[in-house]
């Protein structure tokens, strides 16, 4: 794209604190506004940022006989015949002629007014795909307009926008034109910065993207590598970086209890553990301990592959809060995981005279009351539980640290609610927060969506683990799998059998689990076969998990409820049915349930044939790698960041234009520019944030 001369001097940094009020959408009717809202368009400026997904070329008029086939083209002619026909179906058929040839235009849906409008002698311009039909060249349902011989053709490509029911392209095109004319498109960034980054101006970029000239290179527009696209993507990434940084800095203005590392209880626990911390665990712990000493809330993500030993690090962090007289809350996403934490923390901490209580929605009323009382009086040093922990009835006497395991499984509101539990009324004191995740975050994701958090990574597994061997087995070779299970259990090991995920129906999924359990009971009369699934009452779930941990159950049939956190070191065999239906991260998590002890473990992925090419490639990744980072990187590429972030729950707006894979250079630049702007040109930063996030400043992660 040629750079046009800058039409208007960009506002000087600091000249105006914010962008002028945006043109509103107020003049459109309610149904239109509802449809626009579905597209995420709430203000006129959102239309400016609602960019075309492709373009039609209506800038070139072709003669009928020379028009390209198989791609939409613009032709023009005079109607020579026009009739409503009934064979094979009611339809309006018009013949259009130019100097070079004849074309049939066919409408299966039409109004009677169109019959009149397209009377013989009328000159029409048609846009559509020409196909060779029974009666020669024809266009079905072309876009058409009545023209005069001297009506000019479009000078720019026609944008095709993402849309929704109730909003047609013509409407969107008109509204967008209006929005472009009415909105303030002045640059938010100084010219010298743009020159340095070799990016075009904002106004010219959006005008170009909405209405590119015919010469515009379509591939560069289509694959979004055009400078105008790069400018929009840069702006988006910059807004994201700015908002993350603003949030990060703002946290430093909130107070939190300073919890000095006294190293008494922590040392006691360390001495009691049957193992030494790995180097990576020790490093993560040091980072957390340093954060806890600060007078503002820690918000740290402790990230480590399954089995890397995050729990003990969390326990040591908890002790630092407890030895300073504060309480700790540990929230887990499932009952099973919560129970396990409760068992583990209780075992580790009770000998240190630390009282740990359990709180879940399924507790008997009396037990719940007792837990609540202990939490409120301060008799309990630590409360472990599920979502129940942040419900209203829970009042902490002195919460200093909230630990959230598998953080991406919780919604923003849930995490915020837990943190507010510890906020002292009327003050800005909040507890520290430690989030844990076994889903490794690829670097680009960490740099973008997680830029507002501090991150500690446990990047090594405890020693002495034998690697997990992964086998891919076709459904037809079930017998061999059965034999493997028998062998393993005879040798004193235990095994999991994970039932297929059935996304469409929970009922069907449950039924499959019940059927599988019945079948395996019959197959293995000599073994104790247990069953655990999401619908089981909590007490039964607990009983089953206990039996499995104790070794009373040898083969555990389970739905994906065991995906997170379950830790039974004696289990060395994992069978996953219909592995092709599961996400890579999920398979990796499931596989991580074995390989926790000293003996060699195996994960058998059973797949149903035939396997699609994509499914084959995905299974190959899990087969070839046991490195969570490699798998996550691949997942990011295939499924986008939404899945890795925990769908829409992250509370951070998704990037719409920038692609973390393709635009890593822009991401890195945006990060550096964001830091510089906030430090040296806060007004510019403010204006840019205002433009991109407008009223949506509640994006902040909590
Ligand atoms: P995750 O990071 O997946 O939550 P866990 O905290 O459940 O992993 O730890 C997995 C297993 O490894 C547990 O049985 C735990 O006691 C054990 N473990 C943790 N740290 C070490 C270590 N440094 N050396 C040996 N075993 C360890
Ligand atoms: Mg864990």
XYZ file of C-alpha atoms and ligand atoms in Angstrom:
730
model
C 0.000 0.000 0.000
C 1.235 3.467 -0.819
C 1.434 5.733 2.141
C -0.803 8.705 1.627
C 0.327 12.031 2.965
C -0.890 12.405 6.499
C -4.073 14.389 6.159
C -4.223 15.800 9.595
C -1.593 16.215 12.206
C -2.084 13.599 14.870
C -2.982 14.989 18.231
C 0.095 15.738 20.257
C 0.636 13.412 23.152
C -1.069 14.894 26.130
C -3.015 17.385 24.035
C -6.283 15.670 24.834
C -6.780 13.291 27.694
C -9.124 11.055 25.779
C -10.639 10.521 22.381
C -13.575 12.762 21.543
C -16.982 11.252 22.344
C -17.809 8.541 19.865
C -20.642 8.782 17.438
C -23.500 6.704 18.815
C -25.699 4.060 17.284
C -28.767 5.627 18.881
C -30.501 6.352 15.591
C -30.895 2.686 14.674
C -33.974 0.704 15.667
C -34.103 -1.829 18.478
C -33.892 -4.979 16.304
C -30.831 -3.574 14.570
C -29.213 -2.729 17.875
C -29.883 -6.227 19.182
C -28.319 -7.757 16.080
C -25.343 -5.402 16.347
C -24.873 -6.317 20.002
C -24.690 -9.965 18.979
C -21.693 -9.013 16.890
C -20.150 -7.227 19.855
C -20.975 -3.817 18.386
C -22.163 -1.380 21.038
C -20.855 1.927 19.824
C -20.243 3.401 16.387
C -16.546 2.908 16.820
C -17.052 -0.839 17.135
C -18.266 -0.748 13.540
C -14.957 0.817 12.560
C -13.255 -2.193 14.135
C -15.690 -4.693 12.644
C -13.472 -5.558 9.725
C -14.405 -7.450 6.560
C -13.671 -11.143 6.387
C -13.291 -10.920 2.600
C -14.110 -8.757 -0.383
C -16.109 -8.942 -3.581
C -14.614 -7.327 -6.624
C -17.313 -5.238 -8.240
C -14.831 -2.796 -9.692
C -14.413 -4.574 -13.038
C -17.190 -4.989 -15.531
C -16.784 -8.139 -17.656
C -18.487 -8.952 -20.926
C -20.869 -11.877 -20.566
C -18.905 -14.230 -22.779
C -15.536 -13.376 -21.248
C -16.514 -13.300 -17.594
C -14.460 -15.658 -15.457
C -16.255 -18.772 -14.301
C -16.201 -20.286 -10.868
C -15.683 -16.964 -9.158
C -18.136 -14.109 -8.659
C -17.987 -11.521 -11.444
C -19.724 -8.323 -12.452
C -21.533 -8.229 -15.810
C -24.102 -5.911 -17.332
C -26.783 -6.274 -20.000
C -30.308 -5.535 -21.092
C -33.207 -7.787 -20.103
C -34.620 -9.424 -23.247
C -37.067 -11.846 -21.718
C -38.660 -12.373 -18.354
C -41.045 -15.109 -17.243
C -42.260 -16.892 -14.145
C -41.857 -20.602 -14.839
C -43.171 -23.534 -12.863
C -40.888 -26.292 -13.927
C -39.394 -27.846 -11.987
C -40.354 -25.278 -9.369
C -41.800 -21.810 -9.338
C -39.038 -19.461 -10.399
C -38.350 -16.173 -12.109
C -36.173 -16.578 -15.177
C -34.765 -13.556 -17.028
C -32.553 -13.450 -20.066
C -29.932 -10.742 -20.149
C -27.900 -9.867 -23.203
C -24.851 -7.758 -23.957
C -22.846 -7.347 -27.160
C -20.898 -10.533 -26.443
C -23.550 -13.020 -25.372
C -26.567 -14.086 -23.387
C -26.968 -15.013 -19.736
C -29.885 -16.521 -17.840
C -30.609 -15.130 -14.406
C -32.699 -17.309 -12.157
C -34.497 -16.540 -8.871
C -36.146 -19.239 -6.808
C -37.324 -16.730 -4.243
C -38.677 -13.480 -5.583
C -41.333 -10.835 -5.178
C -43.856 -10.094 -7.896
C -42.523 -6.537 -7.891
C -39.268 -7.906 -9.255
C -41.055 -9.249 -12.315
C -42.115 -5.698 -13.126
C -38.774 -4.230 -12.177
C -36.967 -6.561 -14.562
C -39.177 -5.842 -17.566
C -37.582 -6.352 -20.997
C -35.502 -3.368 -22.014
C -34.246 -2.736 -18.494
C -30.480 -2.414 -18.082
C -29.167 -4.438 -15.135
C -25.801 -4.992 -13.545
C -25.349 -8.432 -12.010
C -22.824 -9.766 -9.549
C -22.584 -13.474 -9.081
C -20.959 -16.677 -10.146
C -21.557 -17.786 -13.723
C -22.187 -21.483 -14.248
C -22.866 -23.404 -17.396
C -26.402 -24.641 -16.969
C -28.859 -26.495 -19.139
C -29.721 -23.309 -21.039
C -26.140 -22.017 -21.311
C -24.476 -19.527 -18.986
C -26.531 -18.686 -15.936
C -26.419 -16.949 -12.576
C -28.612 -18.115 -9.713
C -29.722 -15.408 -7.301
C -27.237 -12.775 -8.398
C -26.972 -9.480 -6.609
C -28.319 -6.997 -9.157
C -29.151 -3.386 -9.618
C -30.918 -1.377 -12.304
C -28.421 0.978 -13.956
C -28.032 3.445 -16.785
C -25.470 3.057 -19.502
C -23.238 5.616 -17.813
C -23.599 4.407 -14.233
C -20.061 4.135 -12.908
C -18.695 0.971 -11.340
C -17.441 0.787 -7.765
C -13.952 2.165 -7.289
C -13.201 0.056 -4.225
C -13.640 -3.601 -3.396
C -16.918 -4.455 -1.694
C -16.443 -5.545 1.929
C -18.129 -8.711 3.158
C -18.571 -8.540 6.933
C -19.126 -11.219 9.536
C -22.810 -10.875 10.294
C -25.771 -12.391 12.051
C -29.486 -12.904 11.367
C -31.350 -9.669 10.820
C -28.416 -7.706 9.444
C -27.670 -7.953 5.777
C -24.462 -6.919 4.087
C -26.000 -3.819 2.533
C -27.086 -2.621 5.989
C -23.714 -3.283 7.506
C -21.939 -1.586 4.631
C -24.062 1.509 4.991
C -23.718 1.657 8.766
C -19.981 1.163 8.541
C -19.628 3.967 6.026
C -21.566 6.219 8.372
C -19.485 5.131 11.340
C -16.240 5.776 9.476
C -17.459 9.264 8.605
C -18.762 10.081 12.078
C -16.023 8.607 14.250
C -12.865 10.215 15.424
C -10.173 8.336 13.554
C -7.313 10.564 14.627
C -4.216 8.581 15.433
C -3.662 7.586 19.018
C 0.035 7.083 18.392
C 2.644 9.720 17.624
C 3.899 9.919 14.028
C 7.523 9.366 14.930
C 6.622 6.121 16.691
C 4.670 4.918 13.675
C 7.555 5.834 11.397
C 9.938 3.887 13.574
C 7.648 0.850 13.568
C 6.966 1.248 9.833
C 3.251 1.181 10.412
C 0.681 3.243 8.489
C -1.701 5.673 10.173
C -4.858 4.448 11.857
C -7.308 6.402 9.699
C -5.797 5.275 6.429
C -5.530 1.692 7.695
C -9.164 1.268 8.637
C -10.397 3.121 5.565
C -8.226 0.878 3.471
C -9.412 -2.316 5.137
C -13.071 -1.413 4.774
C -12.790 -0.132 1.212
C -9.591 -1.233 -0.439
C -8.839 -0.003 -3.948
C -9.093 -2.603 -6.726
C -5.334 -2.882 -7.088
C -5.022 -3.988 -3.490
C -3.293 -7.299 -3.290
C -5.968 -9.722 -2.267
C -3.648 -12.341 -0.723
C -2.044 -9.807 1.602
C -5.515 -8.701 2.606
C -6.770 -12.229 2.949
C -3.887 -13.541 5.023
C -3.757 -10.321 6.990
C -0.122 -9.559 6.288
C -0.913 -6.226 4.631
C 0.510 -3.177 6.461
C -3.012 -1.941 7.156
C -3.773 -5.233 8.867
C -0.515 -5.101 10.760
C -1.416 -1.671 12.065
C -4.763 -2.879 13.377
C -3.184 -5.956 14.928
C -0.466 -3.894 16.523
C -3.048 -1.543 18.015
C -4.987 -4.456 19.410
C -1.908 -6.045 20.962
C -0.787 -2.708 22.328
C -4.160 -2.181 23.991
C -3.908 -5.627 25.524
C -0.386 -5.022 26.795
C -1.345 -1.631 28.189
C -4.368 -2.947 30.029
C -2.406 -5.836 31.485
C 0.340 -3.547 32.667
C -2.030 -0.997 34.090
C -3.668 -3.767 36.029
C -0.354 -5.152 37.153
C 0.784 -1.754 38.394
C -2.530 -1.016 40.047
C -2.137 -4.053 42.241
C 0.855 -2.419 43.825
C -1.501 0.220 45.210
C -3.667 -2.370 46.967
C -2.583 -3.464 50.407
C -1.995 -6.972 51.703
C -0.641 -8.357 54.958
C 3.130 -8.633 54.862
C 3.981 -12.217 55.792
C 7.676 -12.502 56.564
C 9.255 -15.893 55.981
C 9.935 -17.064 59.517
C 11.049 -20.467 58.256
C 9.894 -22.326 61.355
C 6.853 -24.320 60.349
C 8.155 -24.490 56.785
C 11.414 -26.023 57.939
C 9.543 -28.497 60.100
C 7.525 -29.666 57.138
C 10.572 -29.850 54.899
C 12.267 -32.056 57.471
C 9.311 -34.363 57.608
C 8.945 -34.860 53.863
C 10.267 -38.165 52.539
C 11.920 -36.287 49.662
C 13.938 -33.171 48.924
C 12.470 -30.372 46.863
C 13.671 -30.301 43.303
C 15.701 -27.287 42.220
C 12.669 -25.976 40.312
C 10.366 -26.395 43.311
C 12.816 -24.605 45.566
C 13.123 -21.728 43.121
C 9.342 -21.367 42.785
C 9.003 -21.465 46.551
C 11.581 -18.708 46.977
C 9.690 -16.518 44.502
C 6.434 -17.085 46.352
C 7.995 -16.503 49.751
C 9.408 -13.204 48.601
C 5.996 -12.125 47.247
C 4.278 -12.986 50.517
C 6.600 -10.647 52.386
C 5.359 -7.679 50.381
C 2.685 -5.268 51.505
C 0.628 -5.702 48.332
C -1.156 -8.827 47.168
C 0.769 -11.477 45.370
C -0.887 -12.707 42.211
C 1.284 -15.479 41.082
C 0.626 -18.385 38.819
C 2.491 -21.529 39.737
C 2.762 -23.525 36.629
C 4.140 -27.001 36.269
C 3.426 -30.105 34.317
C 1.315 -32.819 35.899
C 3.259 -34.546 38.637
C 5.846 -31.803 38.968
C 4.952 -31.361 42.628
C 3.000 -28.129 42.916
C 1.029 -29.223 45.965
C 3.923 -29.346 48.385
C 5.066 -25.911 47.234
C 1.565 -24.624 47.938
C 1.642 -26.231 51.385
C 4.931 -24.528 52.205
C 3.536 -21.191 51.054
C 0.492 -21.796 53.243
C 2.717 -22.357 56.251
C 4.295 -18.957 55.783
C 0.868 -17.349 56.097
C -0.105 -19.549 59.010
C 3.046 -18.897 60.996
C 2.215 -15.219 60.736
C -1.191 -15.809 62.268
C -3.205 -15.754 59.063
C -5.588 -18.269 57.548
C -5.280 -19.962 54.199
C -8.032 -21.044 51.798
C -7.418 -23.753 49.220
C -9.992 -24.036 46.486
C -10.167 -27.030 44.154
C -12.414 -27.389 41.103
C -13.777 -30.834 41.940
C -14.749 -32.739 45.058
C -12.294 -35.492 44.254
C -9.367 -33.160 43.970
C -10.463 -31.169 46.999
C -10.736 -34.338 49.068
C -7.283 -35.386 48.006
C -5.831 -32.055 48.966
C -7.605 -32.271 52.263
C -6.131 -35.702 52.939
C -2.654 -34.639 51.878
C -2.553 -31.278 53.653
C -4.048 -32.802 56.785
C -1.365 -35.479 56.834
C 1.410 -32.956 56.319
C 0.148 -30.227 58.606
C -1.724 -31.859 61.472
C 1.537 -32.999 63.042
C 2.534 -29.350 63.142
C -0.575 -28.619 65.183
C -2.284 -26.929 62.314
C -6.017 -27.344 61.982
C -7.298 -28.008 58.496
C -11.035 -28.089 57.793
C -12.974 -29.306 54.820
C -15.873 -27.455 53.257
C -17.976 -28.589 50.352
C -21.550 -28.202 49.253
C -22.248 -31.828 50.028
C -21.319 -31.781 53.690
C -24.023 -32.677 56.174
C -25.510 -29.565 57.693
C -23.965 -30.197 61.095
C -20.474 -30.748 59.709
C -20.758 -27.707 57.526
C -21.800 -25.614 60.493
C -18.783 -26.861 62.424
C -16.411 -26.002 59.583
C -17.967 -22.575 59.140
C -17.671 -21.854 62.862
C -14.025 -22.849 62.889
C -13.292 -20.703 59.875
C -15.056 -17.727 61.439
C -13.484 -18.094 64.869
C -10.006 -18.631 63.523
C -9.781 -22.095 65.114
C -9.169 -23.436 61.603
C -5.865 -22.365 60.106
C -6.666 -23.721 56.738
C -9.916 -24.320 54.872
C -9.924 -26.621 51.888
C -12.919 -26.947 49.674
C -14.714 -26.543 46.416
C -16.837 -23.660 45.148
C -18.518 -23.744 48.549
C -15.587 -21.760 49.938
C -16.636 -18.454 48.486
C -20.293 -18.659 49.355
C -21.791 -15.983 51.542
C -22.024 -18.020 54.700
C -18.249 -18.399 54.758
C -16.570 -15.727 56.857
C -12.860 -15.933 57.509
C -11.459 -14.443 60.660
C -8.142 -13.534 59.054
C -7.544 -14.762 55.525
C -4.016 -14.087 54.352
C -3.611 -16.345 51.345
C -6.010 -17.865 48.848
C -4.722 -20.798 46.826
C -6.640 -21.773 43.724
C -5.761 -25.106 42.167
C -6.379 -25.633 38.459
C -7.190 -21.965 38.227
C -8.420 -22.063 34.632
C -11.355 -24.161 35.753
C -12.799 -21.337 37.772
C -14.654 -18.338 36.521
C -13.464 -14.833 37.087
C -16.284 -14.127 39.481
C -15.494 -17.129 41.639
C -11.883 -16.149 42.027
C -12.806 -12.580 42.803
C -15.373 -13.694 45.376
C -12.768 -15.774 47.158
C -10.336 -12.891 47.240
C -12.935 -10.484 48.546
C -13.551 -12.909 51.415
C -10.302 -11.774 52.870
C -10.685 -8.100 52.130
C -11.092 -6.189 55.335
C -14.336 -4.225 55.223
C -13.821 -0.592 54.328
C -10.151 -1.024 53.580
C -8.169 -1.992 50.537
C -6.382 -4.888 52.194
C -6.677 -8.121 50.239
C -5.229 -11.579 50.704
C -2.384 -12.870 48.599
C -3.340 -15.210 45.816
C -1.536 -18.223 44.457
C -2.972 -19.879 41.383
C -1.855 -23.245 40.153
C -2.151 -24.757 36.742
C -0.952 -27.971 35.177
C -1.673 -26.684 31.711
C 1.631 -25.286 30.580
C 1.320 -21.910 28.997
C 3.221 -21.410 25.782
C 5.477 -18.388 25.771
C 3.319 -16.257 23.490
C 0.318 -16.885 25.675
C 2.255 -16.013 28.797
C 3.424 -12.805 27.137
C -0.069 -11.797 26.129
C -2.975 -13.141 28.113
C -0.995 -13.685 31.283
C 1.051 -10.521 31.175
C -0.678 -9.214 34.301
C 0.458 -12.107 36.477
C 3.774 -13.156 37.884
C 4.566 -16.670 36.838
C 6.702 -19.333 38.494
C 7.446 -22.429 36.507
C 8.339 -25.848 37.858
C 10.098 -27.179 34.819
C 11.412 -30.499 36.048
C 9.855 -33.623 37.457
C 10.982 -35.141 40.755
C 13.763 -37.672 40.254
C 13.156 -41.384 40.106
C 10.097 -41.263 37.946
C 10.196 -43.687 35.113
C 8.822 -42.204 31.937
C 5.343 -43.144 30.818
C 5.212 -45.258 27.685
C 2.298 -44.372 25.438
C 0.676 -46.914 23.122
C -1.838 -46.303 20.381
C -4.155 -49.241 19.965
C -7.018 -49.672 17.526
C -10.376 -50.556 18.993
C -10.161 -53.939 17.309
C -7.284 -54.984 19.540
C -9.126 -54.718 22.820
C -8.147 -58.246 23.831
C -4.521 -57.265 24.139
C -5.490 -54.368 26.361
C -7.508 -56.657 28.594
C -4.481 -58.928 28.944
C -2.271 -55.956 29.848
C -4.625 -54.985 32.646
C -4.731 -58.511 33.968
C -0.918 -58.717 33.969
C -0.500 -55.374 35.693
C -3.009 -56.149 38.421
C -1.603 -59.608 39.022
C 1.745 -57.962 39.642
C 0.106 -55.787 42.290
C -0.322 -52.623 40.250
C -3.534 -50.747 39.672
C -5.154 -49.395 36.538
C -7.560 -46.723 35.319
C -10.046 -47.213 32.520
C -11.294 -43.871 31.257
C -14.617 -43.886 29.447
C -15.163 -41.868 26.318
C -16.175 -38.285 26.427
C -19.624 -37.807 24.959
C -20.035 -34.113 24.544
C -23.556 -34.131 23.220
C -25.100 -35.870 26.180
C -24.191 -36.232 29.795
C -26.820 -38.940 30.190
C -25.242 -40.960 27.405
C -21.837 -40.463 28.930
C -23.042 -41.755 32.260
C -24.704 -44.716 30.571
C -21.474 -45.548 28.759
C -19.597 -45.492 32.060
C -22.168 -47.813 33.654
C -22.020 -50.181 30.665
C -18.246 -50.206 30.653
C -18.183 -50.939 34.353
C -20.620 -53.832 33.959
C -18.638 -55.219 31.045
C -15.301 -55.008 32.846
C -16.787 -56.572 35.979
C -17.746 -59.540 33.833
C -14.362 -59.595 32.093
C -12.363 -59.543 35.313
C -14.165 -61.727 37.852
C -10.857 -62.061 39.717
C -10.343 -58.290 40.174
C -12.026 -55.622 42.220
C -13.439 -53.150 39.728
C -14.701 -49.765 40.916
C -16.588 -46.965 39.218
C -16.425 -43.230 39.692
C -18.257 -40.567 37.713
C -19.453 -37.003 38.104
C -23.008 -37.928 39.099
C -22.021 -40.113 42.013
C -22.983 -38.660 45.424
C -19.956 -37.083 47.093
C -19.768 -39.647 49.878
C -19.698 -42.535 47.416
C -17.158 -40.793 45.257
C -14.989 -40.336 48.301
C -15.409 -43.955 49.346
C -14.434 -45.195 45.892
C -11.386 -42.952 45.731
C -10.316 -44.048 49.199
C -10.578 -47.701 48.244
C -8.572 -47.063 45.119
C -5.842 -45.184 47.025
C -5.688 -47.979 49.580
C -5.419 -50.544 46.819
C -8.727 -52.254 47.642
C -9.914 -51.482 44.143
C -7.560 -52.617 41.413
C -9.246 -51.344 38.296
C -11.015 -48.010 38.419
C -13.504 -47.242 35.680
C -13.886 -43.478 35.477
C -15.218 -40.646 33.415
C -12.967 -37.673 32.860
C -13.664 -36.560 36.452
C -10.283 -38.003 37.303
C -8.598 -35.709 34.844
C -7.280 -33.311 37.436
C -4.983 -33.944 40.294
C -5.774 -37.506 41.301
C -2.635 -38.960 42.809
C -2.328 -42.695 43.342
C 1.328 -43.661 42.840
C 0.618 -47.396 42.663
C -1.508 -46.974 39.529
C 0.713 -47.710 36.547
C -1.682 -48.373 33.726
C -4.104 -45.957 32.125
C -6.485 -46.966 29.382
C -8.339 -44.198 27.560
C -11.173 -45.142 25.264
C -12.035 -43.101 22.190
C -8.891 -41.091 22.696
C -9.512 -39.411 19.358
C -12.421 -37.504 20.874
C -10.384 -35.829 23.562
C -8.381 -32.652 23.535
C -4.614 -32.929 23.658
C -4.308 -31.141 26.960
C -6.962 -33.409 28.397
C -5.161 -36.543 27.231
C -1.963 -35.224 28.704
C -3.678 -34.549 32.026
C -5.239 -37.991 32.096
C -1.973 -39.637 31.247
C -0.389 -37.717 34.115
C -2.454 -39.805 36.561
C 0.064 -42.605 36.067
C 3.841 -42.440 36.222
C 3.627 -41.097 39.755
C 5.521 -43.874 41.439
C 8.774 -45.682 40.905
C 7.616 -48.403 38.558
C 7.274 -47.939 34.824
C 3.856 -46.850 33.646
C 1.932 -47.211 30.436
C -0.868 -45.206 28.900
C -2.917 -46.978 26.250
C -4.897 -44.784 23.916
C -7.655 -46.777 22.267
C -8.983 -45.210 19.113
C -11.846 -45.982 16.819
C -11.088 -46.534 13.172
C -11.137 -44.935 10.674
C -9.133 -42.059 12.024
C -9.299 -38.686 10.293
C -6.041 -37.131 9.185
C -6.328 -34.460 11.862
C -7.109 -36.968 14.607
C -4.139 -39.056 13.528
C -1.820 -36.058 13.742
C -3.120 -35.089 17.142
C -2.738 -38.540 18.620
C 0.756 -38.631 17.184
C 1.681 -35.559 19.216
C 0.573 -37.161 22.473
C 2.231 -40.392 21.451
C 5.557 -38.770 20.668
C 5.794 -36.272 23.489
C 5.292 -36.342 27.212
C 6.302 -32.703 27.474
C 3.300 -30.624 28.415
C 4.785 -27.553 26.778
C 5.124 -29.185 23.393
C 1.567 -30.425 23.642
C 0.191 -27.085 24.764
C 1.977 -25.281 21.956
C 0.334 -27.618 19.505
C -3.044 -27.204 21.140
C -2.698 -23.463 20.891
C -2.068 -23.761 17.192
C -4.956 -26.110 16.546
C -7.600 -24.795 18.881
C -6.651 -21.214 19.622
C -6.049 -19.590 22.994
C -9.650 -19.836 24.206
C -9.344 -23.488 25.128
C -6.067 -23.141 26.931
C -7.267 -20.141 28.855
C -10.290 -22.004 30.100
C -12.739 -20.830 27.472
C -14.449 -17.561 28.092
C -13.830 -17.679 31.777
C -10.524 -15.948 31.793
C -12.097 -12.501 31.952
C -9.549 -11.199 29.517
C -10.869 -10.130 26.121
C -9.801 -12.452 23.344
C -7.641 -11.087 20.596
C -9.753 -10.694 17.488
C -7.174 -9.793 14.874
C -3.710 -10.646 16.089
C -2.601 -14.240 15.883
C -0.162 -15.338 18.561
C 1.535 -17.677 16.153
C 1.921 -15.400 13.155
C 2.297 -12.068 14.908
C 4.922 -12.784 17.508
C 7.042 -9.874 16.227
C 4.145 -7.467 16.723
C 3.507 -8.894 20.174
C 7.090 -8.321 21.218
C 7.068 -4.792 19.860
C 3.752 -4.006 21.530
C 5.127 -5.168 24.832
C 8.122 -2.857 24.630
C 6.036 0.064 23.385
C 3.470 -0.419 26.162
C 6.136 -0.166 28.834
C 7.588 2.943 27.242
C 4.238 4.683 26.760
C 3.070 4.068 30.315
C 6.303 5.389 31.641
C 6.947 8.329 29.338
C 3.647 9.174 27.651
C 0.783 8.135 29.913
C -1.717 10.334 28.061
C -1.004 8.519 24.810
C -1.455 5.197 26.581
C -4.718 6.378 28.072
C -6.047 7.525 24.705
C -5.130 4.261 23.077
C -6.806 2.215 25.812
C -9.871 4.382 25.590
C -10.172 3.810 21.863
C -9.751 0.054 22.029
C -11.452 -0.851 25.248
C -13.829 2.074 25.634
C -16.256 1.313 28.410
C -15.026 -2.244 28.699
C -12.402 -1.713 31.335
C -13.754 -4.459 33.557
C -11.661 -6.939 31.598
C -9.249 -7.249 34.442
C -8.251 -10.622 35.687
C -8.974 -11.168 39.305
P 1.086 -31.753 40.601
O 2.115 -30.742 40.264
O 0.574 -32.464 39.386
O -0.023 -31.192 41.441
P 1.664 -33.241 42.954
O 1.900 -32.065 43.798
O 0.399 -33.972 43.115
O 1.839 -32.864 41.429
O 2.911 -34.221 43.136
C 2.967 -35.464 42.514
C 3.632 -36.480 43.414
O 5.023 -36.201 43.545
C 3.088 -36.484 44.817
O 2.969 -37.803 45.221
C 4.139 -35.749 45.618
O 4.138 -36.118 46.969
C 5.397 -36.147 44.918
N 6.510 -35.173 45.018
C 6.402 -33.833 45.043
N 7.627 -33.266 45.099
C 8.525 -34.272 45.108
C 9.957 -34.318 45.137
N 10.693 -33.205 45.176
N 10.536 -35.532 45.122
C 9.811 -36.645 45.068
N 8.465 -36.670 45.037
C 7.816 -35.498 45.039
Mg -2.043 -30.953 41.442
